[in-house]
Every structure is written in C-alpha cells, then in structure tokens.
Amino acid sequence: MLQEKFPTREAVTTEIINLKAILNLPKSTEAFMSDIHGEFAAFDHVLRNASGNIKLKIEDLFNGRLTPKSQQELAFLVYYPSQRLQIIKARFNHTEDLHQWYLMTFARLLELLKYCSTKYTRSKVRKALAPDFVYITEELLYGDFNSSDKQKYYAQIMADIINLSSADQFIIAICHTIQRLVVDHLHVVGDIYDRGPYPDRIMDRLMQHHSVDLQWGNHDILWLGAAAGSPLCVANLLRICARYNNLSIVEDAYGINLRHLSLLAEKYYQENPSFAPKINPQEPQPSAAELSQINKIHQAIAIIQFKLEGQAINRRPEFQMQERKLLDKLNQDRTQIQLGKQNYAITNGCFQTVSVDHPYELLPEEQEVINKLTHAFIHSEKLRRHMDFFMEKGSMYLVYNNNLLVHGCIPVDKSGNFEGLTINNHTYCGKALFDLLEVNLRSSYADTHQSTDLATDLLWYLWTGPVSPLFGKRAMTTFERYFIAEPTTHYEEPNSYYQLRHQSEFIEKVLAEFGVDRKDGHLINGHTPVKKGHSPIMANGKMLVIDGGFSKAYHKTTGIGGYTLLYNSYGLQLVTHQPFTTREQAIEQLSDIVSTKKIVEQELSRKTVAQTDIG
C-alpha cells in the first residue's frame, strides 16, 4: 500500500520533506462552544465571526488604512456576504462606481485571505477555496502585483470577473474561505437541543462544517434516545417541547404528527396553570386556543412520562431510583402526597388517568399514543439523518490536544472518589463508566426494535440517573415542581464534582483518569450556566466552564449571551459574548455581538503542529 502511494524514492523524499515542514507551522485555531439550546441565530453569528477573531484580524491588518466604520463594513461583508452585497449594491446608481467598489473589495478581501492563510500550507488553503474559483483565487492570492510584467494580466482577471457577472459569487467564495480558515476545528461540548426554537437548523449548519466534533449533552440524549426507540425519551422530549412552546420543532421540522396526543389531551385534561408553556416575548405569540391545546398536551405527556418512569424503575432496581416513584405516594383523593415522613398538599393536580391500584399502568389509549409517537420518531428521515451525524461525530467525552471535553461531570462522592453504576455485579466508575454508557448508547441506537432492554433504559438513565455524568444531580424533581408548592422539595442536589472542581488537585486526578497530562491539560465543561459574578475559570486555570447562556432562558442568570473558548498557537482565550438581537438587525445595522477576551493561558513560545495530536 505504501509503495502504491509513493512509487519512487523521490515521492517518498518529497512527502518526508512536506510532513517535517508542516510540523513547524503554528498550531491552528480550535473553537469550543456549549449549550447552544436551539438558538440558531446567535450560534450562526458566532460561527461566522469566528468568536470575534475575524474582526480582530481586520483591525490588525487595516488599522491606519481603514476607518473603524469601513472595518466594520468589511467584517460584516465577510460574515454575511450574500445579504450585505444586496444592501451595498443598492447604494450605487452608476455601473462604473459599482465596478470600482468591486475592484477595491477584491483587493481588501484577497489581502485579508492571505493574512488568514499564513499558517497553512498552500495545499490546505487550496482545499478550502471554492472549487469554481481555485485557479483565479490562487493566481491573485500569490501574485506579485508590483511586477510590471504581470500588472495587465492581473487587471484583466479582475476586470473579467466583473464583466462576466461573477463578482458576487467570487466575493461570497472568498468570504466563506476566510471564515473557514480563521477557525480550523470546532468542538461543541453538548446540548444543541431543547429550549430554543431551531436545533434542526444548527444540526444542518454543523453538517456543512468542514471540521467538527460533538460531545453529547443530557438534552441531546433525549433526541438520540427518541430516534433509538425509547418511549421514555420520547415522553421527556415532548414534555420539554410543550413546556417551552417548541412543539413546532417536532411537527414542522421533523414531520412527527401529534394529532393522536392532542386528541387524548382534549379528552382527559382541562387547562392547568402549572402546565402553561413558557412564552418568549420576542417570538410570535400563540393564540388562546393554541395555548390551551399546548397546556393540555403538556399535562397528557407528563403523566405518561411519570408512568413510564415508574415502570423503568421497577424494571431496573440497579438504577437505585426507587424514591423517584411518586404516583403511588399520592393519597386516594389525590390532594396530598407523602415524601419520606412528610405530607405535602398537591396543587393543580391532573391525575384523572392514574389508577389508584395500578398507578404506573398506561391506559390502552395512552399506550397506543406513545407507541405511535415512538414509531414516528424512529422513522423520521430528517431526525435519523441528524442523529446519524450525532453518532458519527459524537461521544461521551473526548481527549483532544491535551484537553478533556465533558458536557456534564465526572460523578464523585464528597471525598472525591469516583462514583459508579453497578450492572450485572460489576461497578463502573470514572472513565469506565463513560465507556460503558457510550457502548450501550451505540448499541441501542443500532437496534431500534428494543424499547425496554438495558441499553435503551440507560439512555433514559443518562438523562436523569443519580450517577449520570450528563445529569450531575441526585434526582430530577420534575414532579415536585409541577404539583408541590413547597420550594424545598424542588431542590436538586448537585454531585460533589461541582464543589471539588475548584481544586486543581482534584482536576489533575480527573485528567489522569482519562489519560490527560496532569501538568498541561485542561478539563472543559458545559452544562451548568456560570452565574453573574462567578468565574468560568477554576482550579488555577485547569478547569473551564463554557456554558455562558446561549439560551435566552439563561440570560438573566448569566448576564451574558454565551462563552466560546479559543485555543490557538498563542494559548487559550475565553471569549464572552453579549446577547444577540436578531440576524436581520445585525445585517442591516452592522450590530456585532460585543465580545471581550480573557487570556486563560499564554504559551511562552508559539505552539506548533508538532505539539498537537495530529502532529
């Protein structure tokens, strides 16, 4: 095989020279994002502006030559070339003025492209160029415009790009190449789904990305589980969509019919204040009839969920979740519930389909509805395409360039000892727990005919289990939040990991468990929004939490619009983003997300390709 690829001594020599030279290039830039939660517009903008990096490169290159306003115009042309071209072209009344603008813009974009490509080989840059313009772009990119021999040659190329009506396409192609080169690889550390309205668009965008990996988040697991045929995951997923007024994702984006669920809800439930959906005032407002329908669907699927969970807990005593069976703790008239030794009043109960003698038994029509819904999720072509991509690019954790990427936590007790899950008399903890859960997740996804096997039940456990690395709490108090007014019952005790992760010795122990260098490695988390006044940088810089609140639901808690982390040849930089307004406003008014950068770790000398995994 080697001889086929390199048939001569000269071919081997050339490749050795090429590879050894590449090792000396500066390390390319990685970007880390987390907890996007369906907020496509903000995610897409941060992707387009490379976490503010494109604007910084324009400032470095054109300071003193372009005004701040002209720099901003150029930046937004790179971010949104198609949309900005329409706006800019409308300003020109004369063809000659437009042609002059094209020539000036070609020159600026080519200069910026050259600046962004300096740490890559020509071969890599060529692969990033639009195929239709490779020859032209390379000629202009590497040409000597001061050479008298070729001045007319270059002038003719640019004139014909305009005369042959290819100027717009050429500009768009260069802008997309700049976006691609500024960030070489993207990590998404979990939770693309739930809360926000457009996770499907985010998945489509990621599938077009040139280089990306994904770590599964607890909310993502519900969608993977639904596609794998878990009725439990389907019920939880639909309840959350109803809660956040996002059922359109299920119906419109993924083509799953909710008519049978709606009919069941209309038959058994009345409007209930505890199940009113959370409405985003910035989104189109539902009618009163729509709100009523969502409210009833919300109740119907919640009760189905609680019944299915009771069945799973009975089926899986090894999950040690008996205390989460609550329907059998209700008194006969459903006005009180006993938790431990304490009785609590039930508010806004809706238990009309719950049998006193067999509280976890689904009504025949409930069973029929959840069966049809599960079948629909399994056979949604678009969902399957998205989840296949999730499986191809995703994992429970990732070690990449001496960084450990984990969405939630590494479960530990108060002393910092790894906690485990016992399956078939064997306890799995630390890295082994992650590996066990990933193997079972992949097994369940590959066989959608099993709905109550261990592998499929573990998908639900990942969402809510007491030792789930993606959940990170002892119990999920969904039932209590709906039906009990006493706030103390709503508390969800976090795993001890969240206290211990402030200590560098603990983080070093975790890094070693996953084979990461204790001294130079980092642990990168999402999952828990960093509250106002709290630092995302912990354990002397070894622990980084990058959930800054992309989701609008978290903006009040975090006070910002999200974090991204950049890791380039100079070190690690944490970027803080302000909340995004709208895509239309950004394009029209050139209103960028205001970003601030904080140096987390700076290299004494620039890191090279040789010091990376690929090196």
Coordinates of C-alpha atoms in Angstrom, one line a residue:
M1 CA 0.0 0.0 0.0
L2 CA 2.8 2.4 0.8
Q3 CA 4.5 1.5 -2.5
E4 CA 1.3 2.3 -4.4
K5 CA 1.1 5.8 -2.8
F6 CA 4.8 6.5 -3.1
P7 CA 6.1 4.5 -6.1
T8 CA 9.6 6.2 -6.2
R9 CA 12.3 7.3 -3.9
E10 CA 11.7 10.9 -5.0
A11 CA 8.0 10.6 -4.0
V12 CA 8.9 9.3 -0.5
T13 CA 11.5 12.1 -0.1
T14 CA 9.0 14.8 -1.1
E15 CA 6.5 13.5 1.4
I16 CA 9.0 13.4 4.2
I17 CA 10.1 16.9 3.4
N18 CA 6.4 18.1 3.3
L19 CA 5.4 16.4 6.6
K20 CA 8.5 17.5 8.6
A21 CA 8.0 21.1 7.3
I22 CA 4.3 21.0 8.4
L23 CA 5.3 20.1 11.9
N24 CA 6.9 23.5 12.2
L25 CA 3.8 25.5 11.3
P26 CA 1.9 27.3 14.1
K27 CA -0.9 25.3 15.6
S28 CA -4.3 26.1 14.0
T29 CA -7.2 27.6 16.0
E30 CA -9.8 25.4 17.7
A31 CA -13.1 26.9 18.9
F32 CA -15.2 25.4 21.7
M33 CA -18.9 26.1 22.2
S34 CA -21.5 24.6 24.5
D35 CA -25.2 24.6 25.4
I36 CA -26.5 26.3 22.3
H37 CA -30.0 25.1 23.1
G38 CA -31.6 25.8 19.7
E39 CA -30.5 29.4 19.5
F40 CA -29.5 29.2 15.8
A41 CA -29.2 32.9 15.1
A42 CA -26.7 33.6 17.9
F43 CA -24.8 30.3 17.1
D44 CA -24.6 31.1 13.4
H45 CA -23.3 34.6 14.1
V46 CA -20.6 33.5 16.4
L47 CA -19.6 30.8 13.8
R48 CA -19.5 33.4 11.1
N49 CA -17.5 36.0 13.0
A50 CA -15.2 33.2 14.4
S51 CA -15.8 34.4 18.0
G52 CA -14.7 37.9 17.1
N53 CA -11.5 36.7 15.5
I54 CA -12.3 38.0 12.0
K55 CA -12.8 41.5 13.3
L56 CA -9.5 41.4 15.2
K57 CA -7.7 40.3 12.1
I58 CA -9.2 43.1 10.1
E59 CA -8.1 45.6 12.8
D60 CA -4.6 44.2 12.8
L61 CA -4.3 44.4 9.1
F62 CA -6.1 47.6 8.2
N63 CA -5.6 49.9 11.2
G64 CA -4.4 53.2 10.0
R65 CA -5.7 52.4 6.5
L66 CA -9.4 52.0 7.0
T67 CA -11.7 53.9 9.4
P68 CA -13.5 51.9 12.1
K69 CA -16.7 52.1 10.1
S70 CA -15.1 50.8 7.0
Q71 CA -13.5 48.0 9.0
Q72 CA -17.0 47.1 10.4
E73 CA -18.4 47.1 6.9
L74 CA -15.7 44.8 5.7
A75 CA -16.2 42.5 8.7
F76 CA -19.9 42.1 8.0
L77 CA -19.3 41.5 4.4
V78 CA -17.2 38.5 5.4
Y79 CA -19.8 37.4 7.9
Y80 CA -22.9 37.7 5.6
P81 CA -21.6 38.2 2.1
S82 CA -24.9 37.4 0.2
Q83 CA -27.0 39.7 2.3
R84 CA -24.6 42.5 2.6
L85 CA -24.0 42.5 -1.2
Q86 CA -27.7 43.2 -1.8
I87 CA -27.6 46.2 0.6
I88 CA -24.3 47.6 -0.7
K89 CA -25.2 47.3 -4.4
A90 CA -28.5 49.2 -3.9
R91 CA -26.4 52.3 -3.0
F92 CA -24.8 52.6 -6.4
N93 CA -26.6 54.5 -9.3
H94 CA -23.8 54.1 -11.8
T95 CA -22.2 50.9 -13.1
E96 CA -18.8 52.5 -13.1
D97 CA -19.0 53.3 -9.3
L98 CA -20.1 49.7 -8.6
H99 CA -17.2 48.3 -10.7
Q100 CA -14.8 50.5 -8.7
W101 CA -16.2 49.2 -5.4
Y102 CA -15.8 45.6 -6.7
L103 CA -12.1 46.2 -7.5
M104 CA -11.4 47.8 -4.2
T105 CA -13.3 45.0 -2.3
F106 CA -11.4 42.3 -4.3
A107 CA -8.1 43.8 -3.2
R108 CA -9.1 44.0 0.5
L109 CA -10.6 40.5 0.7
L110 CA -7.6 39.0 -1.0
E111 CA -5.3 40.8 1.4
L112 CA -7.3 39.5 4.3
L113 CA -7.4 36.0 2.9
K114 CA -3.7 36.0 2.5
Y115 CA -3.3 37.2 6.1
C116 CA -5.6 34.5 7.4
S117 CA -3.8 31.7 5.5
T118 CA -0.2 32.4 6.5
K119 CA 0.0 29.4 8.9
Y120 CA -1.4 26.9 6.5
T121 CA 0.2 25.1 3.6
R122 CA -0.8 26.1 0.0
S123 CA -2.4 22.6 -0.3
K124 CA -4.6 23.2 2.7
V125 CA -5.6 26.7 1.5
R126 CA -6.4 25.3 -1.9
K127 CA -8.8 22.7 -0.4
A128 CA -10.6 25.5 1.4
L129 CA -11.1 27.5 -1.7
A130 CA -14.4 27.3 -3.7
P131 CA -13.7 24.8 -6.5
D132 CA -15.1 27.1 -9.2
F133 CA -12.6 29.8 -8.3
V134 CA -9.5 27.9 -7.3
Y135 CA -7.4 28.9 -10.3
I136 CA -8.4 32.5 -10.2
T137 CA -8.0 32.9 -6.5
E138 CA -4.6 31.3 -6.4
E139 CA -3.3 33.5 -9.2
L140 CA -4.5 36.6 -7.4
L141 CA -3.6 35.4 -3.9
Y142 CA 0.0 34.6 -4.6
G143 CA 0.6 37.1 -7.4
D144 CA 3.1 39.9 -7.4
F145 CA 1.0 42.9 -8.3
N146 CA 4.1 45.2 -8.4
S147 CA 5.6 43.2 -11.2
S148 CA 5.4 45.3 -14.4
D149 CA 5.4 42.0 -16.4
K150 CA 2.0 40.9 -14.9
Q151 CA 0.1 44.0 -14.0
K152 CA -2.1 43.9 -17.1
Y153 CA -2.5 40.1 -16.5
Y154 CA -3.9 40.6 -13.0
A155 CA -6.0 43.6 -14.1
Q156 CA -7.6 41.6 -16.9
I157 CA -8.5 38.8 -14.5
M158 CA -10.3 41.1 -12.1
A159 CA -12.0 43.1 -14.9
D160 CA -13.4 39.8 -16.4
I161 CA -14.6 38.6 -13.1
I162 CA -16.8 41.7 -13.1
N163 CA -17.6 41.7 -16.8
L164 CA -18.7 38.1 -16.8
S165 CA -21.1 38.7 -13.9
S166 CA -19.1 36.6 -11.4
A167 CA -18.1 39.3 -9.0
D168 CA -20.8 38.5 -6.3
Q169 CA -20.0 34.8 -6.4
F170 CA -16.3 35.4 -6.2
I171 CA -16.7 37.7 -3.2
I172 CA -19.0 35.1 -1.5
A173 CA -16.5 32.4 -2.1
I174 CA -13.6 34.3 -0.6
C175 CA -15.6 35.3 2.4
H176 CA -16.6 31.7 3.1
T177 CA -12.9 30.7 2.8
I178 CA -11.9 33.3 5.3
Q179 CA -14.5 32.0 7.8
R180 CA -13.2 28.5 7.3
L181 CA -9.5 29.3 7.7
V182 CA -9.8 31.6 10.8
V183 CA -11.2 28.6 12.9
D184 CA -9.8 25.3 11.7
H185 CA -11.8 23.0 14.0
L186 CA -15.0 23.3 16.1
H187 CA -15.9 21.5 19.3
V188 CA -19.5 21.5 20.5
V189 CA -19.5 20.4 24.2
G190 CA -23.1 19.3 24.4
D191 CA -26.8 20.4 24.4
I192 CA -27.7 21.5 20.9
Y193 CA -31.3 20.6 21.6
D194 CA -34.3 21.9 23.7
R195 CA -35.4 25.3 25.0
G196 CA -34.6 27.3 21.8
P197 CA -36.6 27.0 18.6
Y198 CA -34.2 25.9 15.9
P199 CA -31.9 22.9 16.9
D200 CA -32.6 21.4 13.4
R201 CA -31.0 24.4 11.7
I202 CA -28.0 24.1 14.0
M203 CA -27.6 20.5 13.0
D204 CA -27.9 21.3 9.3
R205 CA -25.2 24.0 9.8
L206 CA -22.9 21.6 11.6
M207 CA -23.3 19.0 8.9
Q208 CA -21.9 21.5 6.5
H209 CA -18.9 22.4 8.7
H210 CA -15.5 21.4 7.5
S211 CA -14.2 20.0 10.8
V212 CA -16.3 19.4 13.9
D213 CA -16.8 17.0 16.8
L214 CA -19.6 16.8 19.3
Q215 CA -19.9 15.7 22.9
W216 CA -23.4 14.5 23.8
G217 CA -25.3 16.6 26.3
N218 CA -28.2 15.5 28.5
H219 CA -30.7 17.2 26.3
D220 CA -29.2 15.8 23.2
I221 CA -29.6 12.3 24.7
L222 CA -33.4 12.6 24.7
W223 CA -33.4 13.1 20.9
L224 CA -30.9 10.3 20.4
G225 CA -33.0 8.1 22.7
A226 CA -36.2 9.0 20.8
A227 CA -34.6 8.1 17.5
A228 CA -33.3 4.8 19.1
G229 CA -36.9 3.9 20.1
S230 CA -37.1 4.8 23.8
P231 CA -40.7 5.7 24.8
L232 CA -39.2 7.3 28.0
C233 CA -37.0 9.6 26.0
V234 CA -39.9 10.5 23.6
A235 CA -42.2 11.4 26.6
N236 CA -39.5 13.6 28.3
L237 CA -38.6 15.3 25.0
L238 CA -42.2 16.1 24.1
R239 CA -42.9 17.4 27.7
I240 CA -39.9 19.8 27.4
C241 CA -41.0 21.0 23.9
A242 CA -44.5 21.7 25.3
R243 CA -43.1 23.4 28.3
Y244 CA -41.1 25.8 26.1
N245 CA -43.7 26.2 23.4
N246 CA -41.5 24.3 20.9
L247 CA -43.7 21.6 19.6
S248 CA -43.3 23.0 16.2
I249 CA -39.8 21.5 16.2
V250 CA -41.3 18.1 16.4
E251 CA -44.2 18.7 13.9
D252 CA -42.7 21.1 11.4
A253 CA -39.0 20.4 11.5
Y254 CA -39.2 16.6 11.9
G255 CA -42.6 15.8 10.5
I256 CA -44.0 14.0 13.5
N257 CA -47.8 14.1 13.8
L258 CA -49.0 15.0 17.3
R259 CA -52.7 14.7 16.4
H260 CA -53.3 11.5 18.5
L261 CA -51.6 13.0 21.5
S262 CA -53.7 16.2 21.1
L263 CA -57.0 14.2 20.9
L264 CA -56.0 12.3 24.1
A265 CA -55.2 15.5 25.9
E266 CA -58.5 17.1 24.8
K267 CA -60.4 14.1 26.1
Y268 CA -58.9 13.9 29.6
Y269 CA -57.5 17.3 30.6
Q270 CA -58.6 20.9 31.3
E271 CA -56.4 24.0 31.4
N272 CA -54.0 23.9 34.3
P273 CA -51.8 26.9 35.4
S274 CA -48.9 24.6 36.3
F275 CA -48.6 23.5 32.7
A276 CA -48.8 26.9 31.0
P277 CA -46.0 27.0 28.4
K278 CA -43.1 29.4 28.8
I279 CA -43.5 32.0 26.1
N280 CA -40.7 34.0 24.7
P281 CA -42.0 37.6 24.3
Q282 CA -39.6 38.1 21.3
E283 CA -41.2 35.2 19.4
P284 CA -44.7 35.2 17.6
Q285 CA -47.4 34.8 20.3
P286 CA -49.7 31.8 20.2
S287 CA -53.5 32.3 20.2
A288 CA -55.6 31.5 23.2
A289 CA -56.7 28.3 21.5
E290 CA -53.1 27.2 20.8
L291 CA -52.1 27.9 24.4
S292 CA -55.0 25.8 25.7
Q293 CA -54.0 23.0 23.3
I294 CA -50.3 23.1 24.4
N295 CA -51.3 23.2 28.1
K296 CA -53.4 20.0 27.7
I297 CA -50.7 18.2 25.7
H298 CA -48.2 19.2 28.3
Q299 CA -50.3 17.5 31.0
A300 CA -51.0 14.4 29.0
I301 CA -47.4 13.7 28.1
A302 CA -46.2 14.5 31.6
I303 CA -48.5 11.9 33.1
I304 CA -47.4 9.3 30.5
Q305 CA -43.8 10.2 31.4
F306 CA -44.3 9.6 35.1
K307 CA -46.0 6.3 34.5
L308 CA -43.2 5.1 32.1
E309 CA -40.6 6.2 34.6
G310 CA -42.2 4.1 37.4
Q311 CA -42.2 1.1 35.1
A312 CA -38.5 1.6 34.3
I313 CA -37.5 2.0 37.9
N314 CA -39.3 -1.3 38.7
R315 CA -37.6 -2.9 35.8
R316 CA -34.1 -1.6 36.8
P317 CA -33.5 -1.9 40.5
E318 CA -29.8 -1.5 39.8
F319 CA -30.5 2.2 38.9
Q320 CA -31.3 2.8 42.6
M321 CA -34.1 5.2 41.9
Q322 CA -37.0 3.8 43.9
E323 CA -37.5 7.2 45.7
R324 CA -38.4 8.7 42.3
K325 CA -41.6 6.6 42.0
L326 CA -44.2 9.2 43.2
L327 CA -47.6 8.3 41.7
D328 CA -48.0 5.6 44.3
K329 CA -47.3 8.1 47.1
L330 CA -50.5 10.1 46.4
N331 CA -53.4 9.7 48.7
Q332 CA -56.7 8.3 47.4
D333 CA -58.3 11.6 46.6
R334 CA -55.1 13.0 45.1
T335 CA -54.9 16.0 47.4
Q336 CA -51.8 15.0 49.2
I337 CA -48.5 13.2 48.7
Q338 CA -46.1 11.6 51.2
L339 CA -42.4 12.2 50.6
G340 CA -40.4 10.5 53.2
K341 CA -42.2 11.2 56.5
Q342 CA -43.7 14.5 55.3
N343 CA -47.1 15.1 53.7
Y344 CA -47.4 17.8 51.2
A345 CA -50.5 19.3 49.6
I346 CA -51.0 18.8 45.9
T347 CA -51.6 21.9 43.8
N348 CA -53.1 21.8 40.3
G349 CA -53.2 18.0 40.1
C350 CA -54.2 16.3 36.9
F351 CA -54.2 12.6 37.8
Q352 CA -57.5 11.6 36.2
T353 CA -55.9 8.8 34.1
V354 CA -53.9 7.4 37.1
S355 CA -55.3 4.3 38.6
V356 CA -55.3 4.0 42.4
D357 CA -54.4 0.3 42.4
H358 CA -52.1 0.4 39.4
P359 CA -50.7 3.9 39.2
Y360 CA -48.0 3.1 36.6
E361 CA -50.2 1.3 34.2
L362 CA -50.9 3.2 31.0
L363 CA -54.5 3.4 29.7
P364 CA -54.8 1.5 26.4
E365 CA -55.2 4.8 24.5
E366 CA -52.1 6.2 26.3
Q367 CA -50.2 3.1 25.3
E368 CA -51.4 3.4 21.7
V369 CA -50.4 7.1 21.6
I370 CA -46.9 6.6 22.9
N371 CA -46.4 3.6 20.6
K372 CA -47.3 5.7 17.6
L373 CA -45.1 8.6 18.7
T374 CA -42.1 6.3 19.2
H375 CA -42.6 4.7 15.8
A376 CA -42.8 8.2 14.3
F377 CA -39.6 9.3 15.9
I378 CA -37.8 6.2 14.8
H379 CA -38.9 6.7 11.2
S380 CA -38.4 10.5 10.8
E381 CA -36.0 10.7 7.9
K382 CA -34.7 14.1 8.9
L383 CA -34.2 13.2 12.6
R384 CA -32.4 10.0 11.6
R385 CA -30.1 12.0 9.3
H386 CA -29.3 14.4 12.2
M387 CA -28.9 11.7 14.8
D388 CA -26.7 9.6 12.4
F389 CA -24.4 12.7 12.2
F390 CA -24.5 12.9 16.1
M391 CA -23.4 9.3 16.3
E392 CA -20.7 9.7 13.7
K393 CA -19.2 12.9 15.2
G394 CA -20.3 12.5 18.8
S395 CA -19.0 10.8 22.0
M396 CA -19.5 10.8 25.8
Y397 CA -16.1 12.5 26.2
L398 CA -13.2 13.5 24.1
V399 CA -9.4 13.9 24.7
Y400 CA -8.1 16.3 22.1
N401 CA -4.8 18.2 22.2
N402 CA -4.4 17.5 25.9
N403 CA -7.9 18.8 26.7
L404 CA -10.6 16.7 28.2
L405 CA -14.1 17.6 26.9
V406 CA -17.0 16.5 29.0
H407 CA -20.5 18.0 28.9
G408 CA -21.6 17.5 32.5
C409 CA -19.4 16.0 35.2
I410 CA -17.4 13.1 36.4
P411 CA -19.5 11.6 39.3
V412 CA -17.7 11.5 42.6
D413 CA -18.5 11.4 46.3
K414 CA -17.7 14.1 48.8
S415 CA -14.2 12.8 49.2
G416 CA -13.5 12.9 45.5
N417 CA -13.7 9.1 44.9
F418 CA -15.2 8.2 41.6
E419 CA -18.9 7.0 42.0
G420 CA -20.1 4.1 40.0
L421 CA -23.1 2.3 38.5
T422 CA -23.3 -1.4 39.2
I423 CA -24.5 -3.5 36.3
N424 CA -24.5 -7.3 36.4
N425 CA -22.5 -7.3 39.7
H426 CA -19.7 -5.1 38.2
T427 CA -19.3 -1.5 39.2
Y428 CA -18.2 1.0 36.5
C429 CA -16.8 4.4 37.6
G430 CA -14.5 7.1 36.3
K431 CA -13.6 6.6 32.6
A432 CA -15.0 3.0 32.7
L433 CA -18.5 4.5 33.4
F434 CA -18.3 6.8 30.4
D435 CA -17.2 3.9 28.2
L436 CA -19.9 1.6 29.4
L437 CA -22.6 4.2 28.8
E438 CA -21.3 5.0 25.3
V439 CA -21.1 1.4 24.3
N440 CA -24.8 0.9 25.4
L441 CA -25.9 4.1 23.7
R442 CA -24.4 3.0 20.4
S443 CA -26.0 -0.5 20.8
S444 CA -29.4 0.9 21.5
Y445 CA -29.2 3.3 18.5
A446 CA -28.2 0.5 16.2
D447 CA -31.3 -1.6 17.3
T448 CA -34.5 0.4 17.4
H449 CA -36.7 -2.7 17.9
Q450 CA -35.9 -2.9 21.6
S451 CA -37.7 -0.4 23.8
T452 CA -37.2 -1.9 27.3
D453 CA -33.8 -3.5 27.1
L454 CA -30.9 -2.4 29.4
A455 CA -29.1 -0.4 26.7
T456 CA -32.3 1.7 25.9
D457 CA -33.1 2.2 29.6
L458 CA -29.6 3.5 30.1
L459 CA -30.4 6.3 27.6
W460 CA -33.1 7.5 30.0
Y461 CA -30.7 7.0 32.9
L462 CA -28.2 9.3 31.2
W463 CA -31.0 12.0 31.3
T464 CA -31.9 11.7 34.9
G465 CA -29.9 9.0 36.8
P466 CA -28.2 9.7 40.1
V467 CA -24.8 8.8 38.8
S468 CA -25.3 10.0 35.2
P469 CA -22.3 12.0 34.0
L470 CA -24.6 14.1 31.8
F471 CA -27.2 15.0 34.5
G472 CA -24.9 15.6 37.5
K473 CA -27.5 15.6 40.2
R474 CA -29.0 13.1 42.7
A475 CA -32.6 13.4 41.4
M476 CA -34.7 15.4 38.9
T477 CA -37.6 17.0 40.8
T478 CA -39.9 17.5 37.8
F479 CA -43.0 16.1 39.6
E480 CA -42.5 18.3 42.6
R481 CA -42.1 21.4 40.5
Y482 CA -45.4 20.8 38.9
F483 CA -47.5 19.8 41.8
I484 CA -46.0 20.8 45.2
A485 CA -45.7 24.5 46.2
E486 CA -43.1 23.9 48.9
P487 CA -39.8 25.2 47.4
T488 CA -37.6 22.8 49.5
T489 CA -39.0 19.9 47.5
H490 CA -37.8 21.4 44.3
Y491 CA -34.1 21.3 45.2
E492 CA -31.9 19.1 43.1
E493 CA -28.7 18.2 44.9
P494 CA -25.7 18.5 42.6
N495 CA -22.9 15.9 42.5
S496 CA -19.9 16.7 44.7
Y497 CA -17.9 17.2 41.5
Y498 CA -19.3 20.8 41.2
Q499 CA -17.7 21.7 44.5
L500 CA -14.5 19.8 44.0
R501 CA -13.8 21.1 40.5
H502 CA -12.5 24.4 42.0
Q503 CA -9.5 22.4 43.3
S504 CA -6.5 21.9 41.0
E505 CA -5.5 18.6 42.7
F506 CA -9.0 17.1 42.0
I507 CA -8.9 18.2 38.4
E508 CA -5.4 16.7 38.0
K509 CA -6.8 13.4 39.3
V510 CA -9.6 13.5 36.8
L511 CA -7.3 14.3 33.9
A512 CA -5.0 11.4 34.9
E513 CA -8.0 9.1 34.9
F514 CA -8.7 9.9 31.3
G515 CA -5.0 9.8 30.2
V516 CA -4.5 13.5 30.0
D517 CA -1.3 15.2 31.2
R518 CA -1.8 16.5 34.7
K519 CA 0.5 19.5 34.3
D520 CA -0.5 20.9 30.9
G521 CA -4.0 19.5 30.4
H522 CA -7.4 21.2 30.9
L523 CA -10.9 20.0 31.7
I524 CA -13.6 21.8 29.6
N525 CA -17.2 21.6 30.7
G526 CA -20.6 22.9 29.7
H527 CA -24.0 22.1 31.3
T528 CA -24.1 24.5 34.2
P529 CA -24.6 28.2 33.3
V530 CA -22.0 30.4 35.0
K531 CA -23.9 32.8 37.1
K532 CA -23.3 36.6 37.3
G533 CA -20.3 37.4 39.5
H534 CA -18.8 33.8 39.2
S535 CA -15.7 33.0 37.2
P536 CA -15.8 30.3 34.5
I537 CA -12.1 29.7 35.1
M538 CA -11.4 27.4 38.1
A539 CA -8.6 25.3 39.6
N540 CA -5.8 27.7 38.6
G541 CA -6.9 27.6 35.0
K542 CA -7.2 23.8 34.7
M543 CA -11.0 23.8 34.8
L544 CA -13.0 25.9 32.2
V545 CA -16.8 26.1 32.1
I546 CA -18.0 27.5 28.8
D547 CA -21.8 27.5 29.4
G548 CA -22.4 31.2 29.5
G549 CA -26.0 31.2 28.4
F550 CA -26.6 31.0 24.7
S551 CA -30.2 30.1 25.6
K552 CA -32.4 33.2 26.2
A553 CA -33.8 31.3 29.2
Y554 CA -30.4 31.7 30.9
H555 CA -29.6 35.4 30.1
K556 CA -31.0 36.7 33.4
T557 CA -28.9 34.1 35.3
T558 CA -25.6 34.6 33.4
G559 CA -26.0 38.3 32.4
I560 CA -24.3 37.5 29.1
G561 CA -25.1 35.7 25.8
G562 CA -22.6 32.9 26.0
Y563 CA -19.0 31.9 26.0
T564 CA -16.7 30.5 23.4
L565 CA -13.2 29.2 24.1
L566 CA -10.4 29.7 21.5
Y567 CA -7.2 27.6 21.6
N568 CA -4.5 28.8 19.1
S569 CA -0.7 28.7 18.9
Y570 CA -0.6 31.6 21.5
G571 CA -2.7 29.8 24.1
L572 CA -6.2 29.7 25.5
Q573 CA -8.6 32.6 25.3
L574 CA -12.1 32.8 26.8
V575 CA -14.5 34.9 24.8
T576 CA -17.6 36.5 26.4
H577 CA -20.5 37.4 24.1
Q578 CA -23.3 39.8 24.8
P579 CA -26.9 38.6 24.0
F580 CA -27.7 38.6 20.3
T581 CA -30.6 40.6 18.9
T582 CA -31.7 39.4 15.5
R583 CA -29.9 38.3 12.4
E584 CA -31.8 40.9 10.4
Q585 CA -30.8 43.8 12.7
A586 CA -27.2 42.6 12.8
I587 CA -27.0 42.6 8.9
E588 CA -28.9 45.9 8.4
Q589 CA -27.3 47.9 11.3
L590 CA -23.9 46.2 11.4
S591 CA -24.6 45.4 15.1
D592 CA -22.0 42.8 16.1
I593 CA -22.1 40.7 19.2
V594 CA -19.8 42.7 21.5
S595 CA -17.1 40.2 22.7
T596 CA -14.4 40.5 25.3
K597 CA -11.5 38.2 25.6
K598 CA -9.7 36.9 28.6
I599 CA -6.3 35.1 28.4
V600 CA -6.6 31.8 30.3
E601 CA -3.2 30.5 29.5
Q602 CA -0.4 32.0 27.3
E603 CA 2.3 30.0 25.7
L604 CA 5.9 31.1 26.2
S605 CA 6.6 30.2 22.6
R606 CA 4.0 29.6 19.9
K607 CA 2.7 26.1 19.9
T608 CA 3.4 24.2 16.7
V609 CA 1.7 21.4 14.8
A610 CA 4.3 19.1 16.2
Q611 CA 2.9 19.6 19.7
T612 CA -0.7 18.6 18.7
D613 CA -2.4 15.2 18.3
I614 CA -2.3 15.4 14.5
G615 CA 1.4 16.4 14.6

